[in-house]
Coordinates of C-alpha atoms and ligand atoms in Angstrom, one line a residue:
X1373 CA 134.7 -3.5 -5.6
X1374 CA 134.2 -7.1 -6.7
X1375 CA 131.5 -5.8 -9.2
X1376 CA 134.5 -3.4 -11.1
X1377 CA 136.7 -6.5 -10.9
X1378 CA 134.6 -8.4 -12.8
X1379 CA 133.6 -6.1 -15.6
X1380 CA 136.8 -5.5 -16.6
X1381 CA 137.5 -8.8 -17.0
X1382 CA 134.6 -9.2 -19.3
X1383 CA 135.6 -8.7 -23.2
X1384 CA 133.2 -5.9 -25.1
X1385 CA 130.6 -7.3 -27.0
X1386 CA 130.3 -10.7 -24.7
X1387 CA 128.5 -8.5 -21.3
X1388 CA 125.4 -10.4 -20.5
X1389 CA 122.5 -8.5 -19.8
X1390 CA 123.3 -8.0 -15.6
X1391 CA 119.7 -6.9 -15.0
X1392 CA 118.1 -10.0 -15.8
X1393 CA 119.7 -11.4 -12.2
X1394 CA 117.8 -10.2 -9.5
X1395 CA 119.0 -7.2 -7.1
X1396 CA 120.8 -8.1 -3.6
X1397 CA 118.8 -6.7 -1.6
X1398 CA 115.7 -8.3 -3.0
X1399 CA 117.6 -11.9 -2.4
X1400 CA 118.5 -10.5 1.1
X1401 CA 115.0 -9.4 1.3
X1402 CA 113.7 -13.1 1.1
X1403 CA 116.5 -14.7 3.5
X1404 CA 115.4 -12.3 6.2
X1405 CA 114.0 -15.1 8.5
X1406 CA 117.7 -16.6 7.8
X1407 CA 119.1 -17.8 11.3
X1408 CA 122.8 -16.2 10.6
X1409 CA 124.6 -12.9 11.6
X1410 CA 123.1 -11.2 8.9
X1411 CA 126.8 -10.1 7.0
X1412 CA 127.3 -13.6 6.2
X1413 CA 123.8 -13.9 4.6
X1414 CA 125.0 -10.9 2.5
X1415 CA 128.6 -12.6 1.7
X1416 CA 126.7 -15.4 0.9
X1417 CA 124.7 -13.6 -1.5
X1418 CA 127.0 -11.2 -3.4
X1419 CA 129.0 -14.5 -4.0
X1420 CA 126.3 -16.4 -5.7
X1421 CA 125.4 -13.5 -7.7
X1422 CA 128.7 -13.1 -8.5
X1423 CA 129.7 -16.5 -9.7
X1424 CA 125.9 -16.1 -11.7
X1425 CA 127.1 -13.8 -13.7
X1426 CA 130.5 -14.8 -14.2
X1427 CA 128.9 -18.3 -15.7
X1428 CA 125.9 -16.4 -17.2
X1429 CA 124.8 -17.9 -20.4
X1430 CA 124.6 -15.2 -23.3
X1431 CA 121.5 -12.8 -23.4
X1432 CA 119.2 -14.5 -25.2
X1433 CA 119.0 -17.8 -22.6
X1434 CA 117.2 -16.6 -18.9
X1435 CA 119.2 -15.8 -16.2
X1436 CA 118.0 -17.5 -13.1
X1437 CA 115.0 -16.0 -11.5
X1438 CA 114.6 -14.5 -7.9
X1439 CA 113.1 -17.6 -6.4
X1440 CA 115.9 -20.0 -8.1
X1441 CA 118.3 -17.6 -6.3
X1442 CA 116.9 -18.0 -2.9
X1443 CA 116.7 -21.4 -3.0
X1444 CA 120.1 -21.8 -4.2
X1445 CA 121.4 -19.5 -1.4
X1446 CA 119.3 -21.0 1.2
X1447 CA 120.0 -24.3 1.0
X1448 CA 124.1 -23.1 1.0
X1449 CA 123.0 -21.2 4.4
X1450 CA 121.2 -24.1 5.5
X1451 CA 124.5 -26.4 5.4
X1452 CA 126.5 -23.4 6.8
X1453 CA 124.1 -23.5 9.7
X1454 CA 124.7 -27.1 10.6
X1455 CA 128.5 -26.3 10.8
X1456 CA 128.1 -24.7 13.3
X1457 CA 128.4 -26.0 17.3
X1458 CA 125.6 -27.3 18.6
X1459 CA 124.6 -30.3 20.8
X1460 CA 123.3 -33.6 19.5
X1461 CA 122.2 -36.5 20.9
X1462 CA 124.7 -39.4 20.7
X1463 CA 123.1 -42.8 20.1
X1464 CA 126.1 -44.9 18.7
X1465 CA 127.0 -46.6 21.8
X1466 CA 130.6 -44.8 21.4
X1467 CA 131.5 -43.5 24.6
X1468 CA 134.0 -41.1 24.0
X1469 CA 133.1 -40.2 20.7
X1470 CA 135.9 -38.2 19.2
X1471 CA 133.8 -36.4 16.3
X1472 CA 131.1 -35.8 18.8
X1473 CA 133.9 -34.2 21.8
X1474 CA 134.8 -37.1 23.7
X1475 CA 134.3 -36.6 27.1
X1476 CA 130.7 -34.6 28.1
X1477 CA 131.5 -33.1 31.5
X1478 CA 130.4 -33.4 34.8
X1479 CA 128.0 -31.4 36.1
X1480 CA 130.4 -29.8 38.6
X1481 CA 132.9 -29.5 36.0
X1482 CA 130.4 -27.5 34.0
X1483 CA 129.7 -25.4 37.0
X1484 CA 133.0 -24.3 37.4
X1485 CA 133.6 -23.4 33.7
X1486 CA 130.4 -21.3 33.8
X1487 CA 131.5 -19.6 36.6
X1488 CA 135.0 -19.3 35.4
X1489 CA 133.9 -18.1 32.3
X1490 CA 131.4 -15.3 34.0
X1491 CA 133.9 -14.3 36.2
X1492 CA 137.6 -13.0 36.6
X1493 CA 139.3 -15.3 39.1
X1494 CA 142.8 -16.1 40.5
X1495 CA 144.2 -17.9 37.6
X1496 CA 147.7 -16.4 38.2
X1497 CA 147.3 -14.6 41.0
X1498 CA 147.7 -15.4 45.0
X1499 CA 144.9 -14.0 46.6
X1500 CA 146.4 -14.5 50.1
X1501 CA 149.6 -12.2 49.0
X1502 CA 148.2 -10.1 46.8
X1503 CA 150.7 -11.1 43.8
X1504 CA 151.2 -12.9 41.2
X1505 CA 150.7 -16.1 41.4
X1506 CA 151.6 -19.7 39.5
X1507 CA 148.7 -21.1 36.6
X1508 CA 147.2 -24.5 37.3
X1509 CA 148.9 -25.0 40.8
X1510 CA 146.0 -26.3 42.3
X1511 CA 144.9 -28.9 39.5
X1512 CA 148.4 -30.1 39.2
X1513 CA 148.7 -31.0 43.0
X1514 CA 145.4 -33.0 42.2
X1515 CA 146.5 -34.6 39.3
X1516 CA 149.7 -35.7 40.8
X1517 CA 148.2 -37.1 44.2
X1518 CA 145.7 -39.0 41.3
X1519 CA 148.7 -40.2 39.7
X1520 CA 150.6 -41.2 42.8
X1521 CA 153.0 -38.6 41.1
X1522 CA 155.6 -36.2 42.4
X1523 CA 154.0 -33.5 39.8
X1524 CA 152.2 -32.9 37.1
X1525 CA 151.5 -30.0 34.6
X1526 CA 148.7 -29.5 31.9
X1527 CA 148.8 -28.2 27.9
X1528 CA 146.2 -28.3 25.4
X1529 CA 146.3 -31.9 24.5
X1530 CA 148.1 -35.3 24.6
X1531 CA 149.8 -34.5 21.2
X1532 CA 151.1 -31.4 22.4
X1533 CA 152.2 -32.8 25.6
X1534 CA 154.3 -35.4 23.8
X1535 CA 155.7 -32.7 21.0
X1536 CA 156.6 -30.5 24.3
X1537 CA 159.0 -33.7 26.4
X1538 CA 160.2 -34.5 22.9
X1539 CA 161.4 -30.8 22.2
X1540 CA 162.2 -30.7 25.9
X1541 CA 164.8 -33.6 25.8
X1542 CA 165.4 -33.8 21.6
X1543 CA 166.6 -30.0 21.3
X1544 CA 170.0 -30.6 22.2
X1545 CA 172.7 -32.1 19.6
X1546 CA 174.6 -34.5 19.8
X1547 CA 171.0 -35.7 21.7
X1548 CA 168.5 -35.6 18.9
X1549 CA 167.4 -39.4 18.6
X1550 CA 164.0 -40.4 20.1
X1551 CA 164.5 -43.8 20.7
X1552 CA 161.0 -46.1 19.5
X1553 CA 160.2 -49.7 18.6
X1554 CA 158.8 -50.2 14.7
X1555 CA 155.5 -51.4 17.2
X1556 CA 154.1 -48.4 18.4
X1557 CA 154.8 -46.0 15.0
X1558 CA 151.2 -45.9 14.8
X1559 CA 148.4 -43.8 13.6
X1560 CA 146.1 -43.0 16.7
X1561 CA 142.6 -40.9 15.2
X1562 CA 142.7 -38.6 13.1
X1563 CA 145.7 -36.8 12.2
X1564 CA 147.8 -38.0 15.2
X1565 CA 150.7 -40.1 13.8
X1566 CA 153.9 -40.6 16.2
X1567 CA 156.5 -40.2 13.6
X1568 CA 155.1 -36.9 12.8
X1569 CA 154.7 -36.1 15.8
X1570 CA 158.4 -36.8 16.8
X1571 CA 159.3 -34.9 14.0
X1572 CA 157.2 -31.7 15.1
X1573 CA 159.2 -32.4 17.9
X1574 CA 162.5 -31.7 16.1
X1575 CA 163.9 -35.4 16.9
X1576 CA 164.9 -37.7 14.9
X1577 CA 163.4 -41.2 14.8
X1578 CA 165.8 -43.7 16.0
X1579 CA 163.4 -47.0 14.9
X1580 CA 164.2 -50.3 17.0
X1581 CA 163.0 -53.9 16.3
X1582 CA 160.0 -55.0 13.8
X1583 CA 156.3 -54.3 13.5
X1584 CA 155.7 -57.4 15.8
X1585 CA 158.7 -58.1 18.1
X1586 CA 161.0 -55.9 19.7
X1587 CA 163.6 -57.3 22.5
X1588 CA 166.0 -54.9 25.2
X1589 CA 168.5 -56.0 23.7
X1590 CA 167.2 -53.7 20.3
X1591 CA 166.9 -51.2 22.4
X1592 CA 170.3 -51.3 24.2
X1593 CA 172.1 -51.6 20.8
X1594 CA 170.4 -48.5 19.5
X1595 CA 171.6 -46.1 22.6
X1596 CA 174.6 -44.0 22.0
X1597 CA 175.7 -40.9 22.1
X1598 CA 172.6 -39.4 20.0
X1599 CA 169.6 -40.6 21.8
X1600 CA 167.7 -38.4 23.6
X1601 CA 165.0 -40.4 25.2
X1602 CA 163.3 -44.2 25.0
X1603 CA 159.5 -43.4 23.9
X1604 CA 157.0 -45.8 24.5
X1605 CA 153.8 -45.1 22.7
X1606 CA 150.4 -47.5 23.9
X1607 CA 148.6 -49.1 21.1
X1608 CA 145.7 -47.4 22.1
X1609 CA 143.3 -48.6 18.9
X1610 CA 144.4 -51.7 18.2
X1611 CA 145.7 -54.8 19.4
X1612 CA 148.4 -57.3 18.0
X1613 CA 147.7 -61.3 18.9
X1614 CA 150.4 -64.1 17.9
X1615 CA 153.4 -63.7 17.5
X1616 CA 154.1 -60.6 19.7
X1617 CA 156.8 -59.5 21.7
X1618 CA 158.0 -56.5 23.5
X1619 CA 159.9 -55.9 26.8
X1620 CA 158.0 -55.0 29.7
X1621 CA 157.9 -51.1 31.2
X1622 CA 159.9 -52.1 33.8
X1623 CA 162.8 -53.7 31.6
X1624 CA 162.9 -50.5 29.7
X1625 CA 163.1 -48.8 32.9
X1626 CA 165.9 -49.9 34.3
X1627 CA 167.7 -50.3 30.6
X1628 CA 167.1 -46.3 30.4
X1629 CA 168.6 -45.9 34.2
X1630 CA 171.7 -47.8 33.2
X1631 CA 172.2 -45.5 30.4
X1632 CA 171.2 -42.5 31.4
X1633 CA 168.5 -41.0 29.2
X1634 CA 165.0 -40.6 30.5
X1635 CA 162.0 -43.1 29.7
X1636 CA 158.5 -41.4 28.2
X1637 CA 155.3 -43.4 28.2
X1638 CA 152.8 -42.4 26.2
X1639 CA 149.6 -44.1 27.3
X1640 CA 147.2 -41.9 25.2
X1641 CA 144.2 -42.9 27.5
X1642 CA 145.2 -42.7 30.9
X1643 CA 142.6 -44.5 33.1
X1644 CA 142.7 -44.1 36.4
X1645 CA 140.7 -47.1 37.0
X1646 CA 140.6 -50.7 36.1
X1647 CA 139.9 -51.2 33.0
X1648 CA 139.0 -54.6 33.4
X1649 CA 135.6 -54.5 34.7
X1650 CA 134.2 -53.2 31.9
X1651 CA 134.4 -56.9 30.9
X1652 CA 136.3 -56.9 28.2
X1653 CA 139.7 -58.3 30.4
X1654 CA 141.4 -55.5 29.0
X1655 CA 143.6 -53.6 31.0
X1656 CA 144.9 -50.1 29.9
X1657 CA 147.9 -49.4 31.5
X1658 CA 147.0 -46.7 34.3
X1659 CA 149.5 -43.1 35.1
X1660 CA 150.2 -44.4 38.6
X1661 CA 151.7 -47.5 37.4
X1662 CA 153.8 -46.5 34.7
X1663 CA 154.7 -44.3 37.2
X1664 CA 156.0 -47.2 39.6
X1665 CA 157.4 -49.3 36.7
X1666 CA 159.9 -46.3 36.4
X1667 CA 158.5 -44.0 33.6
X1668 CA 160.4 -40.6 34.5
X1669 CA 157.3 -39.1 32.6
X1670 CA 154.0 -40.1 31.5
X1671 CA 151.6 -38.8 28.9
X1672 CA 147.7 -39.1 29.0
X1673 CA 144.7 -37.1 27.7
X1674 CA 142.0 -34.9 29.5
X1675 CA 139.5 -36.1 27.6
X1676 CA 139.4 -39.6 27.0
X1677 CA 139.1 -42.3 30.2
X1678 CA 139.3 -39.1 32.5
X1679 CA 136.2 -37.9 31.4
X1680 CA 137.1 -34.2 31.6
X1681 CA 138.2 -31.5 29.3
X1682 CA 140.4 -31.4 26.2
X1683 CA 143.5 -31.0 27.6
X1684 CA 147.2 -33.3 28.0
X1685 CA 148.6 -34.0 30.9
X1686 CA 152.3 -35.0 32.1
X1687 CA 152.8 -36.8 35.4
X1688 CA 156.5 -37.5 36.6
X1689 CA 158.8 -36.5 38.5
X1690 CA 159.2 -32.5 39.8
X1691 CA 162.8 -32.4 38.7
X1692 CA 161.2 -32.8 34.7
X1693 CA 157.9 -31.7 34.6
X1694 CA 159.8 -28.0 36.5
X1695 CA 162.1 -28.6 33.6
X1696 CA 159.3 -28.7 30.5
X1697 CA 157.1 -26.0 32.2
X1698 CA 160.5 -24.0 32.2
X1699 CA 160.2 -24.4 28.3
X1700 CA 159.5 -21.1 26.3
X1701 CA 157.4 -23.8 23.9
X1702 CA 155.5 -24.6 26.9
X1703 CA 153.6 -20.8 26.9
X1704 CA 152.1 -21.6 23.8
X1705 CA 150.6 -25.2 24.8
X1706 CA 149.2 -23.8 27.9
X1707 CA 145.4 -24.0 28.6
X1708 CA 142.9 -21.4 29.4
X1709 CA 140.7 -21.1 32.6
X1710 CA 137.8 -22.7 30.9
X1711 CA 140.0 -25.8 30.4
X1712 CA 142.0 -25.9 33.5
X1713 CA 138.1 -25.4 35.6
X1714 CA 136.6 -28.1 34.4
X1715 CA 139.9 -30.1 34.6
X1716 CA 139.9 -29.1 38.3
X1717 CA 136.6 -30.5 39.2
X1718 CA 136.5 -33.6 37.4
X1719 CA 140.0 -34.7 39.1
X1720 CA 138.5 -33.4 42.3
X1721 CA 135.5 -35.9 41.7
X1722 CA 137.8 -38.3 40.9
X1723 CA 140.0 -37.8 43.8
X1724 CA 137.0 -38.4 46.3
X1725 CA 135.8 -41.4 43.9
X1726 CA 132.7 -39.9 42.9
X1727 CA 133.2 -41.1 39.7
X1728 CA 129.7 -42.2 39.2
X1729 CA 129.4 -37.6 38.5
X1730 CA 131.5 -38.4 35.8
X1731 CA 129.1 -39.1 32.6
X1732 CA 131.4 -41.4 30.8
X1733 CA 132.4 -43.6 33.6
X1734 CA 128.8 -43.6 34.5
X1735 CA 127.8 -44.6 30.9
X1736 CA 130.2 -47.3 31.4
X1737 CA 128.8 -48.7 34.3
X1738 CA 125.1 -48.5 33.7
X1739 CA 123.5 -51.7 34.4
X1740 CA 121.8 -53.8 31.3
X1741 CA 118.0 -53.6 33.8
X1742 CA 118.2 -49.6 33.9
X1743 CA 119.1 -49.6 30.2
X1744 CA 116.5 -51.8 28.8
X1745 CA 113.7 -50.2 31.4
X1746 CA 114.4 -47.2 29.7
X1747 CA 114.1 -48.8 26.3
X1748 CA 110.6 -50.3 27.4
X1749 CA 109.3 -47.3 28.7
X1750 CA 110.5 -45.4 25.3
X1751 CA 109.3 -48.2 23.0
X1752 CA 106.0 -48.1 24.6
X1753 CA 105.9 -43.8 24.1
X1754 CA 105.8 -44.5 20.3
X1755 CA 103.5 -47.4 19.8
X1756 CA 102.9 -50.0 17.4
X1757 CA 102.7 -48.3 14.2
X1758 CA 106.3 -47.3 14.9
X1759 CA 107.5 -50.9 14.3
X1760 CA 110.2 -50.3 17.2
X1761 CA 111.4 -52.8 19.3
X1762 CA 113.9 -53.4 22.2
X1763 CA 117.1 -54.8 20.7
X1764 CA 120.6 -56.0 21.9
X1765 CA 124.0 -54.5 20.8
X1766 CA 127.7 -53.6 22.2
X1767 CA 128.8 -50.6 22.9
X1768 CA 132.3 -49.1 22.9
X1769 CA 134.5 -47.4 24.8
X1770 CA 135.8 -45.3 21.5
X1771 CA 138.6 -42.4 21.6
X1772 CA 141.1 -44.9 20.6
X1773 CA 140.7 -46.5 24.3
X1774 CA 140.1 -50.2 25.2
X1775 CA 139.8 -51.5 21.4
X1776 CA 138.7 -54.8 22.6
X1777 CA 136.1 -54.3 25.3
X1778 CA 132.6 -54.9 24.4
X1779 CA 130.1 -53.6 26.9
X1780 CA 127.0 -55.3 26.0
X1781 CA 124.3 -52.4 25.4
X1782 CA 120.2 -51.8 25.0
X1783 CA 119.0 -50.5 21.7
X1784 CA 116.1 -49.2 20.0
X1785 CA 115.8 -51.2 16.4
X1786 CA 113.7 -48.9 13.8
X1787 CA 112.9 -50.7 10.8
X1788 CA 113.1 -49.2 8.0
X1789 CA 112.8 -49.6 4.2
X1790 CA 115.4 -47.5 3.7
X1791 CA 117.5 -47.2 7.0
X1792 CA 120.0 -45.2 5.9
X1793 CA 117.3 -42.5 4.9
X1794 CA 115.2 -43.0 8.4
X1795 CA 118.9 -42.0 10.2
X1796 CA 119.2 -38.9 8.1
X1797 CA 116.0 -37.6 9.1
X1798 CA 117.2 -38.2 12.4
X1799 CA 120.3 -36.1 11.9
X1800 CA 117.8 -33.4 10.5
X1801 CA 116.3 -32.6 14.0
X1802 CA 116.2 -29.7 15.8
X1803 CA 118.5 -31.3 18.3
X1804 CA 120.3 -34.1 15.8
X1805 CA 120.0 -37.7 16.8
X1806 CA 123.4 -39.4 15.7
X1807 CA 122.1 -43.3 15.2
X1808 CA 123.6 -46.4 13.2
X1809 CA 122.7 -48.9 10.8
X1810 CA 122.7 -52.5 11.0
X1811 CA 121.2 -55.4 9.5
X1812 CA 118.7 -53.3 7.9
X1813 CA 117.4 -51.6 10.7
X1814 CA 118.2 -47.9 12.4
X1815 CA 119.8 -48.9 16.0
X1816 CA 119.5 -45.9 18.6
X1817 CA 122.1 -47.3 21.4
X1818 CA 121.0 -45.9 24.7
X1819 CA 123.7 -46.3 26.4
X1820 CA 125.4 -43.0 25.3
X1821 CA 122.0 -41.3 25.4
X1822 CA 121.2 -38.7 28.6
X1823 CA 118.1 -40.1 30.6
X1824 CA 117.3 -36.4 30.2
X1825 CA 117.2 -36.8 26.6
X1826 CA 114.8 -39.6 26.2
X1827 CA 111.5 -37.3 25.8
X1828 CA 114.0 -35.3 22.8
X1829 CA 114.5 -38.6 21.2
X1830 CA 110.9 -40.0 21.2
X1831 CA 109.8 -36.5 19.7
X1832 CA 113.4 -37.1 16.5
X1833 CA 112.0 -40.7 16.3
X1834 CA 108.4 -39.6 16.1
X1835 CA 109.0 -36.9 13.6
X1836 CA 111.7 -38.8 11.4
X1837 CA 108.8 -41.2 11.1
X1838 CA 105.9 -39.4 10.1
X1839 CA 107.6 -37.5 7.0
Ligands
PLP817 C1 144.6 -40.3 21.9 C2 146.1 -40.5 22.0 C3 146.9 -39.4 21.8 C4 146.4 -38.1 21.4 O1 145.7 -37.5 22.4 P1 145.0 -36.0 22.2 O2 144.7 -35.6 23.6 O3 143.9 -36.3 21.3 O4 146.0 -35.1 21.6 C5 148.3 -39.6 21.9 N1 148.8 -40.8 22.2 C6 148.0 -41.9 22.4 C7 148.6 -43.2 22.8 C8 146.6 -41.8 22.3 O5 145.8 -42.8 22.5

């Protein structure tokens, strides 16, 4: 069909000479060993050869030959391929790396989603009545007792969680107004900024104060008959120093109380522990006590310092988070069984502070000893020739979390004459070894690495060295 397309566009008397290309099936022929369901090989193809002879020089200039093709075609398949989902091994000394997933799970949480996803099972169904029964029941009892909370539901992800209380309490005129300092308009990752987001929403932004300060009384001045909610938003990636001001949770609390709207707190994160012995002195504000500081509800990701699955989840009280699961918007946020699994059992681990199970928290707390043992015994697998060595750097929490914590980290330094080449072989791996550059030399931080991984990692370095 495409072929007859592009005939008749071609003017008489300007036709190259089609048979000079080579035949489909011969291309296809040589792509047979081609690691791809075999109709986008073909797609692949017929495209190629297609925009060939739509850019085909006149006759008397050669077309392409049939190796040209293939090699043409196969290095397009070849980038395909790395498109597609596979694991690699993370040696950035980002935690919760948001291009690499965030949060690996736990192996119980992995477990359950195997099982889940083998199985049918009860998702909405009582098994003791033999009806139907409520989704997630069971993971939002454990979330809330987590969260010191009187409930808590789950959706897809932070963002949507926030787009669903904003709808929730923003949908009804004359109470359209989202109530926000100029502070926390900010851009968290990729693609998540809070005054689109409040938008998607369908509130309109009521701004308060400046970039830098921002008093109660802004906010007090700003509540009238529009405003649908106070949002507070955590400056999860960056910090502001100097000349900084902003009421406390507990101000806004009590400001919201006396005027009847609710109070949201966004805190992104959402550690359940304290923060501050990473090292870094930094605290991030925990669920359970922007809970007691009078939040009526709080938003946090799955993902991030929970160590589980992409997902959002709302803590607050039942009167509200009955009131957004009651939204029709909320069907299309929900999560699937896969999700709401793994989200089970790594809040179960959590609950019975087993959080060492949890690979990020346990990447967290690895001590410098078991780190740099493991870079000895690694240094010593490749040998001299290899030029590695045992080197110092920081690690980071990442995912927007804790933008000021430093946890000081064990590397392997590769020299290199050109670094930047040596970490591309390393990308080129059969399992990919994500590395860095600095100061001239390829830095493979092991504190995001697996223990498991280490022979895998020898074998990329080994490899990416001898080509
Ligand atoms: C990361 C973050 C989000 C977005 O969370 P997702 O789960 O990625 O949607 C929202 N708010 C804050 C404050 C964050 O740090």
């Amino acid at each position: 069909m495409d072929n007859n397309h592009h005939k008749s566009d071609l003017r008489l008397g300007e036709a190259p000479d089609f048979r000079t290309l080579p035949a489909v099936h011969r291309v296809l022929a040589e792509l047979a060993d081609v690691d791809l369901p075999r109709p986008l090989v073909v797609q692949r193809v017929r495209r190629h050869l297609e925009t060939l002879r739509a850019t085909l020089p006149r006759e008397d200039s050669p077309a392409p030959d049939l190796d040209a093709v293939v090699k043409a075609v196969r290095s397009e398949l070849r980038a395909i391929a790395r498109t597609r989902l596979r694991s690699v091994i993370n040696a950035t000394g980002i935690i919760i790396h948001t291009n690499l997933g965030r949060s690996p799970l736990a192996e119980r949480a992995v477990q359950a989603v195997t099982d889940a996803a083998r199985n049918y099972v009860n998702l909405e169904y009582d098994v003791g009545h033999g009806h139907r029964g409520g989704r997630g029941a069971y993971v939002e009892r454990v979330l809330a007792l987590l969260c010191a909370a009187e409930a808590a539901c789950v959706v897809n992800n932070c963002a949507a969680a926030l787009v669903l209380a904003v709808r929730h309490f923003a949908a009804r005129p004359p109470r359209t107004h989202v109530v926000i300092s100029r502070g926390e308009l900010v851009q968290i990752g990729g693609g998540f900024r809070v005054p689109d987001i409040i938008e998607a929403g369908g509130a309109t932004l009521r701004e308060v104060g400046t970039t830098n300060k921002t008093t109660i009384d802004d906010y007090a001045r700003a509540i009238d008959e529009h405003t649908s909610l106070i949002l507070r938003v955590h400056r999860s990636n960056f910090f502001m120093g100097g000349f900084v001001e902003s009421p406390d949770s507990r101000e806004l609390a009590r400001l919201a109380r006396q005027k009847h709207v609710p109070f949201v707190e966004d805190l992104g994160s959402g550690a359940l522990f304290d923060t501050a012995m990473l090292g870094g002195n930094e605290r991030e504000p925990t669920p359970q006590r922007a809970l007691q500081d009078g939040a009526d509800l709080v938003t946090f990701s799955g993902d991030k310092l929970l160590g589980g699955p992409q997902a959002g989840i709302v803590v607050g009280t039942e009167h509200y988070i009955a009131a957004l699961k009651r939204e029709p918007f909320f069907r299309a946020l929900r999560c699937d069984k896969l999700v709401l699994a793994a989200l089970e059992a790594t809040a179960e681990l959590l609950l019975e502070e087993n959080s060492a199970d949890v690979p990020i928290r346990r990447m967290m707390e690895e001590p410098i000893p078991t780190l740099a043992e493991r870079a000895g015994r690694i240094v010593a697998a490749l040998g001299p020739d290899s030029r590695a060595e045992v080197g110092r750097a920081t690690a980071q929490v990442g995912g927007g979390s804790l933008p000021q914590t430093a946890i000081p980290s064990v590397t392997i330094d590769l020299p290199a004459n050109d670094p930047q080449e040596l970490a591309s072989r390393m990308r080129a791996a059969s399992l990919p070894v994500i590395s860095y550059v600095a100061g001239g030399v390829v830095k493979l931080d092991l504190r995001t690495v697996f223990p498991r991984q280490d022979a895998h990692l020898i074998s990329a370095i080994r490899t990416a060295l001898a080509r």
